[in-house]
Amino acid sequence: MGVKVVTFFPGNAARGKSTISAGMLVFDRADGQFTAALDGDALTARRTAAASAWRRII
């Protein structure tokens, strides 16, 4: 199971930085132990690409 955390800092645009940042924490369903920390932005990009590709297949 997992928890995705997202931040929004609109002032970052003026600094040339991303305004939205995200992270995902993943835990084992069986015992609740922490198993991974993932970059939420990279995860979202991969999910979006996969969903787009899937729509073209079906």
PDB file of N, CA, C and O in Angstrom:
ATOM      1  N   MET A   1       0.843  -1.158   0.000  1.00  0.00           N
ATOM      2  CA  MET A   1       0.000   0.000   0.000  1.00  0.00           C
ATOM      3  C   MET A   1       0.889   1.221   0.000  1.00  0.00           C
ATOM      4  O   MET A   1       2.085   1.124   0.277  1.00  0.00           O
ATOM      5  N   GLY A   2       0.339   2.377  -0.349  1.00  0.00           N
ATOM      6  CA  GLY A   2       1.196   3.544  -0.459  1.00  0.00           C
ATOM      7  C   GLY A   2       0.481   4.842  -0.121  1.00  0.00           C
ATOM      8  O   GLY A   2      -0.739   4.907  -0.057  1.00  0.00           O
ATOM      9  N   VAL A   3       1.309   5.850   0.062  1.00  0.00           N
ATOM     10  CA  VAL A   3       0.826   7.197   0.336  1.00  0.00           C
ATOM     11  C   VAL A   3       1.577   8.146  -0.597  1.00  0.00           C
ATOM     12  O   VAL A   3       2.809   8.138  -0.634  1.00  0.00           O
ATOM     13  N   LYS A   4       0.839   8.941  -1.362  1.00  0.00           N
ATOM     14  CA  LYS A   4       1.459   9.931  -2.237  1.00  0.00           C
ATOM     15  C   LYS A   4       1.278  11.296  -1.591  1.00  0.00           C
ATOM     16  O   LYS A   4       0.183  11.665  -1.173  1.00  0.00           O
ATOM     17  N   VAL A   5       2.370  12.044  -1.529  1.00  0.00           N
ATOM     18  CA  VAL A   5       2.359  13.382  -0.940  1.00  0.00           C
ATOM     19  C   VAL A   5       2.727  14.372  -2.039  1.00  0.00           C
ATOM     20  O   VAL A   5       3.690  14.159  -2.776  1.00  0.00           O
ATOM     21  N   VAL A   6       1.945  15.448  -2.146  1.00  0.00           N
ATOM     22  CA  VAL A   6       2.178  16.443  -3.178  1.00  0.00           C
ATOM     23  C   VAL A   6       2.285  17.827  -2.538  1.00  0.00           C
ATOM     24  O   VAL A   6       1.511  18.159  -1.638  1.00  0.00           O
ATOM     25  N   THR A   7       3.251  18.618  -3.015  1.00  0.00           N
ATOM     26  CA  THR A   7       3.373  19.998  -2.556  1.00  0.00           C
ATOM     27  C   THR A   7       3.155  20.934  -3.738  1.00  0.00           C
ATOM     28  O   THR A   7       3.397  20.571  -4.891  1.00  0.00           O
ATOM     29  N   PHE A   8       2.693  22.141  -3.436  1.00  0.00           N
ATOM     30  CA  PHE A   8       2.460  23.155  -4.461  1.00  0.00           C
ATOM     31  C   PHE A   8       3.039  24.478  -3.980  1.00  0.00           C
ATOM     32  O   PHE A   8       2.602  25.022  -2.968  1.00  0.00           O
ATOM     33  N   PHE A   9       4.044  24.964  -4.685  1.00  0.00           N
ATOM     34  CA  PHE A   9       4.697  26.233  -4.365  1.00  0.00           C
ATOM     35  C   PHE A   9       4.676  27.108  -5.615  1.00  0.00           C
ATOM     36  O   PHE A   9       5.606  27.072  -6.433  1.00  0.00           O
ATOM     37  N   PRO A  10       3.621  27.904  -5.803  1.00  0.00           N
ATOM     38  CA  PRO A  10       3.494  28.704  -7.024  1.00  0.00           C
ATOM     39  C   PRO A  10       4.644  29.695  -7.218  1.00  0.00           C
ATOM     40  O   PRO A  10       4.978  30.035  -8.351  1.00  0.00           O
ATOM     41  N   GLY A  11       5.284  30.145  -6.144  1.00  0.00           N
ATOM     42  CA  GLY A  11       6.395  31.076  -6.249  1.00  0.00           C
ATOM     43  C   GLY A  11       7.627  30.484  -6.903  1.00  0.00           C
ATOM     44  O   GLY A  11       8.524  31.219  -7.340  1.00  0.00           O
ATOM     45  N   ASN A  12       7.698  29.157  -7.000  1.00  0.00           N
ATOM     46  CA  ASN A  12       8.851  28.504  -7.625  1.00  0.00           C
ATOM     47  C   ASN A  12       8.971  28.825  -9.115  1.00  0.00           C
ATOM     48  O   ASN A  12      10.066  28.797  -9.669  1.00  0.00           O
ATOM     49  N   ALA A  13       7.858  29.152  -9.762  1.00  0.00           N
ATOM     50  CA  ALA A  13       7.889  29.455 -11.197  1.00  0.00           C
ATOM     51  C   ALA A  13       8.826  30.632 -11.475  1.00  0.00           C
ATOM     52  O   ALA A  13       9.569  30.617 -12.470  1.00  0.00           O
ATOM     53  N   ALA A  14       8.822  31.620 -10.623  1.00  0.00           N
ATOM     54  CA  ALA A  14       9.689  32.781 -10.795  1.00  0.00           C
ATOM     55  C   ALA A  14      11.167  32.421 -10.632  1.00  0.00           C
ATOM     56  O   ALA A  14      12.044  33.139 -11.120  1.00  0.00           O
ATOM     57  N   ARG A  15      11.444  31.320  -9.973  1.00  0.00           N
ATOM     58  CA  ARG A  15      12.823  30.856  -9.754  1.00  0.00           C
ATOM     59  C   ARG A  15      13.252  29.810 -10.775  1.00  0.00           C
ATOM     60  O   ARG A  15      14.331  29.237 -10.668  1.00  0.00           O
ATOM     61  N   GLY A  16      12.369  29.507 -11.723  1.00  0.00           N
ATOM     62  CA  GLY A  16      12.674  28.495 -12.730  1.00  0.00           C
ATOM     63  C   GLY A  16      12.588  27.078 -12.204  1.00  0.00           C
ATOM     64  O   GLY A  16      13.170  26.160 -12.783  1.00  0.00           O
ATOM     65  N   LYS A  17      11.865  26.904 -11.102  1.00  0.00           N
ATOM     66  CA  LYS A  17      11.708  25.577 -10.506  1.00  0.00           C
ATOM     67  C   LYS A  17      10.280  25.086 -10.686  1.00  0.00           C
ATOM     68  O   LYS A  17       9.355  25.868 -10.904  1.00  0.00           O
ATOM     69  N   SER A  18      10.110  23.781 -10.552  1.00  0.00           N
ATOM     70  CA  SER A  18       8.784  23.178 -10.642  1.00  0.00           C
ATOM     71  C   SER A  18       7.887  23.689  -9.516  1.00  0.00           C
ATOM     72  O   SER A  18       8.332  23.844  -8.381  1.00  0.00           O
ATOM     73  N   THR A  19       6.636  23.937  -9.844  1.00  0.00           N
ATOM     74  CA  THR A  19       5.692  24.412  -8.823  1.00  0.00           C
ATOM     75  C   THR A  19       5.055  23.261  -8.050  1.00  0.00           C
ATOM     76  O   THR A  19       4.538  23.457  -6.960  1.00  0.00           O
ATOM     77  N   ILE A  20       5.082  22.065  -8.635  1.00  0.00           N
ATOM     78  CA  ILE A  20       4.496  20.891  -7.990  1.00  0.00           C
ATOM     79  C   ILE A  20       5.577  19.834  -7.812  1.00  0.00           C
ATOM     80  O   ILE A  20       6.341  19.554  -8.734  1.00  0.00           O
ATOM     81  N   SER A  21       5.637  19.252  -6.635  1.00  0.00           N
ATOM     82  CA  SER A  21       6.581  18.173  -6.348  1.00  0.00           C
ATOM     83  C   SER A  21       5.833  17.072  -5.606  1.00  0.00           C
ATOM     84  O   SER A  21       4.886  17.348  -4.866  1.00  0.00           O
ATOM     85  N   ALA A  22       6.245  15.836  -5.823  1.00  0.00           N
ATOM     86  CA  ALA A  22       5.527  14.723  -5.204  1.00  0.00           C
ATOM     87  C   ALA A  22       6.477  13.595  -4.816  1.00  0.00           C
ATOM     88  O   ALA A  22       7.554  13.448  -5.374  1.00  0.00           O
ATOM     89  N   GLY A  23       6.037  12.809  -3.848  1.00  0.00           N
ATOM     90  CA  GLY A  23       6.770  11.637  -3.412  1.00  0.00           C
ATOM     91  C   GLY A  23       5.784  10.546  -3.014  1.00  0.00           C
ATOM     92  O   GLY A  23       4.651  10.830  -2.657  1.00  0.00           O
ATOM     93  N   MET A  24       6.220   9.314  -3.106  1.00  0.00           N
ATOM     94  CA  MET A  24       5.357   8.179  -2.760  1.00  0.00           C
ATOM     95  C   MET A  24       6.100   7.272  -1.798  1.00  0.00           C
ATOM     96  O   MET A  24       7.250   6.903  -2.028  1.00  0.00           O
ATOM     97  N   LEU A  25       5.444   6.932  -0.702  1.00  0.00           N
ATOM     98  CA  LEU A  25       5.980   5.970   0.255  1.00  0.00           C
ATOM     99  C   LEU A  25       5.184   4.678   0.096  1.00  0.00           C
ATOM    100  O   LEU A  25       3.953   4.698   0.042  1.00  0.00           O
ATOM    101  N   VAL A  26       5.903   3.561   0.021  1.00  0.00           N
ATOM    102  CA  VAL A  26       5.257   2.259  -0.196  1.00  0.00           C
ATOM    103  C   VAL A  26       5.530   1.364   1.007  1.00  0.00           C
ATOM    104  O   VAL A  26       6.646   1.309   1.524  1.00  0.00           O
ATOM    105  N   PHE A  27       4.480   0.652   1.442  1.00  0.00           N
ATOM    106  CA  PHE A  27       4.555  -0.229   2.604  1.00  0.00           C
ATOM    107  C   PHE A  27       4.055  -1.621   2.234  1.00  0.00           C
ATOM    108  O   PHE A  27       3.169  -1.768   1.396  1.00  0.00           O
ATOM    109  N   ASP A  28       4.606  -2.630   2.875  1.00  0.00           N
ATOM    110  CA  ASP A  28       4.190  -4.013   2.664  1.00  0.00           C
ATOM    111  C   ASP A  28       2.779  -4.200   3.221  1.00  0.00           C
ATOM    112  O   ASP A  28       2.503  -3.838   4.362  1.00  0.00           O
ATOM    113  N   ARG A  29       1.893  -4.768   2.418  1.00  0.00           N
ATOM    114  CA  ARG A  29       0.501  -4.981   2.873  1.00  0.00           C
ATOM    115  C   ARG A  29       0.394  -6.004   3.987  1.00  0.00           C
ATOM    116  O   ARG A  29      -0.508  -5.958   4.803  1.00  0.00           O
ATOM    117  N   ALA A  30       1.300  -6.948   4.013  1.00  0.00           N
ATOM    118  CA  ALA A  30       1.213  -8.028   4.993  1.00  0.00           C
ATOM    119  C   ALA A  30       1.570  -7.577   6.403  1.00  0.00           C
ATOM    120  O   ALA A  30       0.919  -7.978   7.371  1.00  0.00           O
ATOM    121  N   ASP A  31       2.607  -6.733   6.524  1.00  0.00           N
ATOM    122  CA  ASP A  31       3.047  -6.370   7.874  1.00  0.00           C
ATOM    123  C   ASP A  31       3.256  -4.870   8.095  1.00  0.00           C
ATOM    124  O   ASP A  31       3.687  -4.447   9.154  1.00  0.00           O
ATOM    125  N   GLY A  32       2.962  -4.064   7.077  1.00  0.00           N
ATOM    126  CA  GLY A  32       3.062  -2.621   7.226  1.00  0.00           C
ATOM    127  C   GLY A  32       4.469  -2.057   7.217  1.00  0.00           C
ATOM    128  O   GLY A  32       4.675  -0.873   7.446  1.00  0.00           O
ATOM    129  N   GLN A  33       5.456  -2.897   6.914  1.00  0.00           N
ATOM    130  CA  GLN A  33       6.839  -2.430   6.906  1.00  0.00           C
ATOM    131  C   GLN A  33       7.119  -1.555   5.691  1.00  0.00           C
ATOM    132  O   GLN A  33       6.649  -1.827   4.583  1.00  0.00           O
ATOM    133  N   PHE A  34       7.890  -0.503   5.905  1.00  0.00           N
ATOM    134  CA  PHE A  34       8.293   0.396   4.834  1.00  0.00           C
ATOM    135  C   PHE A  34       9.144  -0.366   3.825  1.00  0.00           C
ATOM    136  O   PHE A  34      10.070  -1.087   4.197  1.00  0.00           O
ATOM    137  N   THR A  35       8.835  -0.204   2.522  1.00  0.00           N
ATOM    138  CA  THR A  35       9.599  -0.916   1.504  1.00  0.00           C
ATOM    139  C   THR A  35      10.252  -0.005   0.479  1.00  0.00           C
ATOM    140  O   THR A  35      11.258  -0.397  -0.118  1.00  0.00           O
ATOM    141  N   ALA A  36       9.701   1.189   0.235  1.00  0.00           N
ATOM    142  CA  ALA A  36      10.295   2.042  -0.802  1.00  0.00           C
ATOM    143  C   ALA A  36       9.840   3.484  -0.685  1.00  0.00           C
ATOM    144  O   ALA A  36       8.748   3.770  -0.195  1.00  0.00           O
ATOM    145  N   ALA A  37      10.690   4.378  -1.168  1.00  0.00           N
ATOM    146  CA  ALA A  37      10.350   5.787  -1.358  1.00  0.00           C
ATOM    147  C   ALA A  37      10.587   6.084  -2.829  1.00  0.00           C
ATOM    148  O   ALA A  37      11.664   5.809  -3.361  1.00  0.00           O
ATOM    149  N   LEU A  38       9.571   6.574  -3.504  1.00  0.00           N
ATOM    150  CA  LEU A  38       9.657   6.809  -4.940  1.00  0.00           C
ATOM    151  C   LEU A  38       9.447   8.280  -5.261  1.00  0.00           C
ATOM    152  O   LEU A  38       8.680   8.975  -4.581  1.00  0.00           O
ATOM    153  N   ASP A  39      10.095   8.743  -6.315  1.00  0.00           N
ATOM    154  CA  ASP A  39       9.885  10.102  -6.804  1.00  0.00           C
ATOM    155  C   ASP A  39       8.499  10.147  -7.445  1.00  0.00           C
ATOM    156  O   ASP A  39       8.241   9.465  -8.441  1.00  0.00           O
ATOM    157  N   GLY A  40       7.609  10.908  -6.874  1.00  0.00           N
ATOM    158  CA  GLY A  40       6.228  10.963  -7.355  1.00  0.00           C
ATOM    159  C   GLY A  40       6.106  11.535  -8.744  1.00  0.00           C
ATOM    160  O   GLY A  40       5.249  11.126  -9.523  1.00  0.00           O
ATOM    161  N   ASP A  41       6.963  12.502  -9.108  1.00  0.00           N
ATOM    162  CA  ASP A  41       6.905  13.089 -10.442  1.00  0.00           C
ATOM    163  C   ASP A  41       7.260  12.044 -11.503  1.00  0.00           C
ATOM    164  O   ASP A  41       6.588  11.928 -12.525  1.00  0.00           O
ATOM    165  N   ALA A  42       8.308  11.277 -11.269  1.00  0.00           N
ATOM    166  CA  ALA A  42       8.716  10.231 -12.210  1.00  0.00           C
ATOM    167  C   ALA A  42       7.644   9.143 -12.298  1.00  0.00           C
ATOM    168  O   ALA A  42       7.336   8.644 -13.383  1.00  0.00           O
ATOM    169  N   LEU A  43       7.070   8.787 -11.163  1.00  0.00           N
ATOM    170  CA  LEU A  43       6.023   7.773 -11.125  1.00  0.00           C
ATOM    171  C   LEU A  43       4.802   8.227 -11.924  1.00  0.00           C
ATOM    172  O   LEU A  43       4.240   7.462 -12.720  1.00  0.00           O
ATOM    173  N   THR A  44       4.399   9.483 -11.753  1.00  0.00           N
ATOM    174  CA  THR A  44       3.248  10.027 -12.475  1.00  0.00           C
ATOM    175  C   THR A  44       3.515  10.054 -13.969  1.00  0.00           C
ATOM    176  O   THR A  44       2.637   9.711 -14.770  1.00  0.00           O
ATOM    177  N   ALA A  45       4.716  10.428 -14.376  1.00  0.00           N
ATOM    178  CA  ALA A  45       5.054  10.461 -15.804  1.00  0.00           C
ATOM    179  C   ALA A  45       4.950   9.069 -16.418  1.00  0.00           C
ATOM    180  O   ALA A  45       4.420   8.908 -17.522  1.00  0.00           O
ATOM    181  N   ARG A  46       5.426   8.054 -15.710  1.00  0.00           N
ATOM    182  CA  ARG A  46       5.353   6.687 -16.226  1.00  0.00           C
ATOM    183  C   ARG A  46       3.907   6.196 -16.283  1.00  0.00           C
ATOM    184  O   ARG A  46       3.504   5.523 -17.221  1.00  0.00           O
ATOM    185  N   ARG A  47       3.140   6.543 -15.285  1.00  0.00           N
ATOM    186  CA  ARG A  47       1.734   6.126 -15.259  1.00  0.00           C
ATOM    187  C   ARG A  47       0.971   6.779 -16.406  1.00  0.00           C
ATOM    188  O   ARG A  47       0.161   6.147 -17.080  1.00  0.00           O
ATOM    189  N   THR A  48       1.236   8.068 -16.652  1.00  0.00           N
ATOM    190  CA  THR A  48       0.571   8.776 -17.737  1.00  0.00           C
ATOM    191  C   THR A  48       0.928   8.156 -19.084  1.00  0.00           C
ATOM    192  O   THR A  48       0.057   7.958 -19.933  1.00  0.00           O
ATOM    193  N   ALA A  49       2.190   7.833 -19.284  1.00  0.00           N
ATOM    194  CA  ALA A  49       2.620   7.197 -20.538  1.00  0.00           C
ATOM    195  C   ALA A  49       1.967   5.832 -20.712  1.00  0.00           C
ATOM    196  O   ALA A  49       1.520   5.487 -21.809  1.00  0.00           O
ATOM    197  N   ALA A  50       1.902   5.074 -19.643  1.00  0.00           N
ATOM    198  CA  ALA A  50       1.291   3.736 -19.704  1.00  0.00           C
ATOM    199  C   ALA A  50      -0.204   3.837 -20.026  1.00  0.00           C
ATOM    200  O   ALA A  50      -0.718   3.067 -20.842  1.00  0.00           O
ATOM    201  N   ALA A  51      -0.887   4.772 -19.397  1.00  0.00           N
ATOM    202  CA  ALA A  51      -2.330   4.945 -19.656  1.00  0.00           C
ATOM    203  C   ALA A  51      -2.569   5.368 -21.090  1.00  0.00           C
ATOM    204  O   ALA A  51      -3.500   4.907 -21.745  1.00  0.00           O
ATOM    205  N   SER A  52      -1.715   6.238 -21.608  1.00  0.00           N
ATOM    206  CA  SER A  52      -1.842   6.689 -22.995  1.00  0.00           C
ATOM    207  C   SER A  52      -1.615   5.529 -23.966  1.00  0.00           C
ATOM    208  O   SER A  52      -2.356   5.365 -24.929  1.00  0.00           O
ATOM    209  N   ALA A  53      -0.592   4.736 -23.706  1.00  0.00           N
ATOM    210  CA  ALA A  53      -0.303   3.587 -24.567  1.00  0.00           C
ATOM    211  C   ALA A  53      -1.443   2.576 -24.504  1.00  0.00           C
ATOM    212  O   ALA A  53      -1.832   2.002 -25.535  1.00  0.00           O
ATOM    213  N   TRP A  54      -1.986   2.343 -23.336  1.00  0.00           N
ATOM    214  CA  TRP A  54      -3.080   1.383 -23.174  1.00  0.00           C
ATOM    215  C   TRP A  54      -4.299   1.803 -23.993  1.00  0.00           C
ATOM    216  O   TRP A  54      -4.946   1.004 -24.641  1.00  0.00           O
ATOM    217  N   ARG A  55      -4.615   3.110 -24.004  1.00  0.00           N
ATOM    218  CA  ARG A  55      -5.765   3.607 -24.771  1.00  0.00           C
ATOM    219  C   ARG A  55      -5.580   3.352 -26.263  1.00  0.00           C
ATOM    220  O   ARG A  55      -6.543   3.141 -26.975  1.00  0.00           O
ATOM    221  N   ARG A  56      -4.344   3.386 -26.736  1.00  0.00           N
ATOM    222  CA  ARG A  56      -4.088   3.150 -28.159  1.00  0.00           C
ATOM    223  C   ARG A  56      -4.233   1.672 -28.507  1.00  0.00           C
ATOM    224  O   ARG A  56      -4.519   1.334 -29.654  1.00  0.00           O
ATOM    225  N   ILE A  57      -4.026   0.804 -27.533  1.00  0.00           N
ATOM    226  CA  ILE A  57      -4.115  -0.644 -27.769  1.00  0.00           C
ATOM    227  C   ILE A  57      -5.567  -1.088 -27.846  1.00  0.00           C
ATOM    228  O   ILE A  57      -5.922  -1.894 -28.689  1.00  0.00           O
ATOM    229  N   ILE A  58      -6.404  -0.555 -26.965  1.00  0.00           N
ATOM    230  CA  ILE A  58      -7.789  -1.044 -26.907  1.00  0.00           C
ATOM    231  C   ILE A  58      -8.734  -0.319 -27.820  1.00  0.00           C
ATOM    232  O   ILE A  58      -8.679   0.370 -28.624  1.00  0.00           O
TER     233      ILE A  58
END
